C-alpha positions in Angstrom: 96.3 75.5 110.7 94.7 75.7 114.1 92.5 78.7 115.0 95.0 80.0 117.6 97.8 80.0 115.0 95.6 81.9 112.5 94.7 84.5 115.1 98.4 84.8 116.2 99.4 85.4 112.6 96.6 88.0 112.1 97.8 89.9 115.2 101.4 89.7 114.0 100.3 91.1 110.6 98.5 94.0 112.3 101.5 94.6 114.5 103.8 94.7 111.5 101.2 96.8 109.6 100.9 94.2 106.8 97.3 94.8 106.2 97.1 92.9 102.9 98.4 89.8 104.6 96.0 90.4 107.5 93.2 90.5 105.0 93.9 87.0 103.7 93.1 85.7 107.2 89.5 87.1 107.2 86.4 85.7 105.5 85.0 87.5 102.6 81.3 86.8 103.3 79.6 86.9 106.7 82.3 88.9 108.5 81.5 91.0 111.5 83.6 93.2 113.8 82.0 94.6 116.9 83.7 97.0 119.3 82.4 99.3 122.0 81.9 102.2 119.7 81.9 100.8 116.1 80.7 97.9 114.0 82.0 96.7 110.6 80.3 94.1 108.4 83.0 94.3 105.7 86.6 93.2 106.5 88.0 95.9 104.2 86.2 98.6 106.3 87.7 97.3 109.5 91.2 97.1 108.0 90.8 100.6 106.6 90.2 101.8 110.1 93.2 99.9 111.3 95.3 101.4 108.6 94.2 104.9 109.7 95.4 104.1 113.2 98.8 102.8 112.0 100.4 106.2 112.3 99.9 106.3 116.1 100.7 102.6 116.7 104.0 102.1 118.5 103.5 98.4 119.3 100.9 95.7 119.8 101.9 93.3 122.5 100.2 90.0 123.1 99.9 89.4 126.8 97.7 86.3 126.5 96.4 84.1 123.7 94.2 81.1 124.3 91.8 79.0 122.4 88.8 76.8 123.0 87.9 75.2 119.7 87.0 77.8 117.1 87.0 80.6 119.8 90.3 82.4 120.4 90.8 85.0 123.1 93.5 87.6 123.2 94.6 90.1 125.7 96.6 92.8 124.0 98.4 96.0 124.9 98.0 98.6 122.1 100.9 101.0 122.6 100.7 104.4 120.9 102.8 107.4 120.1 99.7 109.6 120.8 100.0 111.1 124.3 96.2 111.7 124.9 95.7 107.9 124.4 98.8 106.4 125.8 98.4 102.6 126.0 95.1 100.8 125.6 94.4 97.4 127.0 92.2 95.2 124.7 90.4 92.0 125.1 89.5 90.4 121.8 87.3 87.4 121.0 87.9 85.9 117.6 85.8 83.1 116.0 87.5 81.1 113.3 85.7 78.9 110.8 87.2 77.0 107.9 90.7 78.5 108.7 89.4 82.1 108.4 88.5 84.7 111.0 84.8 85.2 110.8 84.0 87.5 113.8 86.0 89.8 115.9 84.6 91.3 119.1 86.8 93.8 120.9 86.5 95.2 124.4 88.3 98.3 125.6 87.6 101.7 127.1 85.7 103.4 124.3 86.0 106.9 125.8 89.7 106.9 124.9 89.0 106.4 121.2 86.0 108.9 121.2 88.2 111.6 122.8 90.9 111.0 120.3 88.5 111.3 117.4 86.9 114.4 118.9 83.6 112.6 119.3 83.5 111.6 115.6 83.2 107.9 115.1 83.0 105.9 111.8 79.5 105.6 110.5 77.6 102.5 111.7 75.9 100.2 109.1 
């Protein structure tokens, strides 16, 4: 399976809130997620955070998905039911190795998430 296809399926799994399926697309060792206000070195920790956000997720729309070798780039609209947040535009850079997602780097307006969480962010490793 091509890196772009792996990432497309991962995004579809998150959109459908199939977190167990999404987990199968991530490496077990050497994983890293970096966002503007949090970092996870364990894929289960990142997915636990995603699971916690599932209650406010209305939709996850892929605006653009492109690949350059093992690098896959996505532009997403994260639509929520939570009025203080509204919709969040995300730029996500995935790196895929051996048909698994190894790293995820997300870019978005971090102030929106911090305001929603009342200034309480998940602990950093």
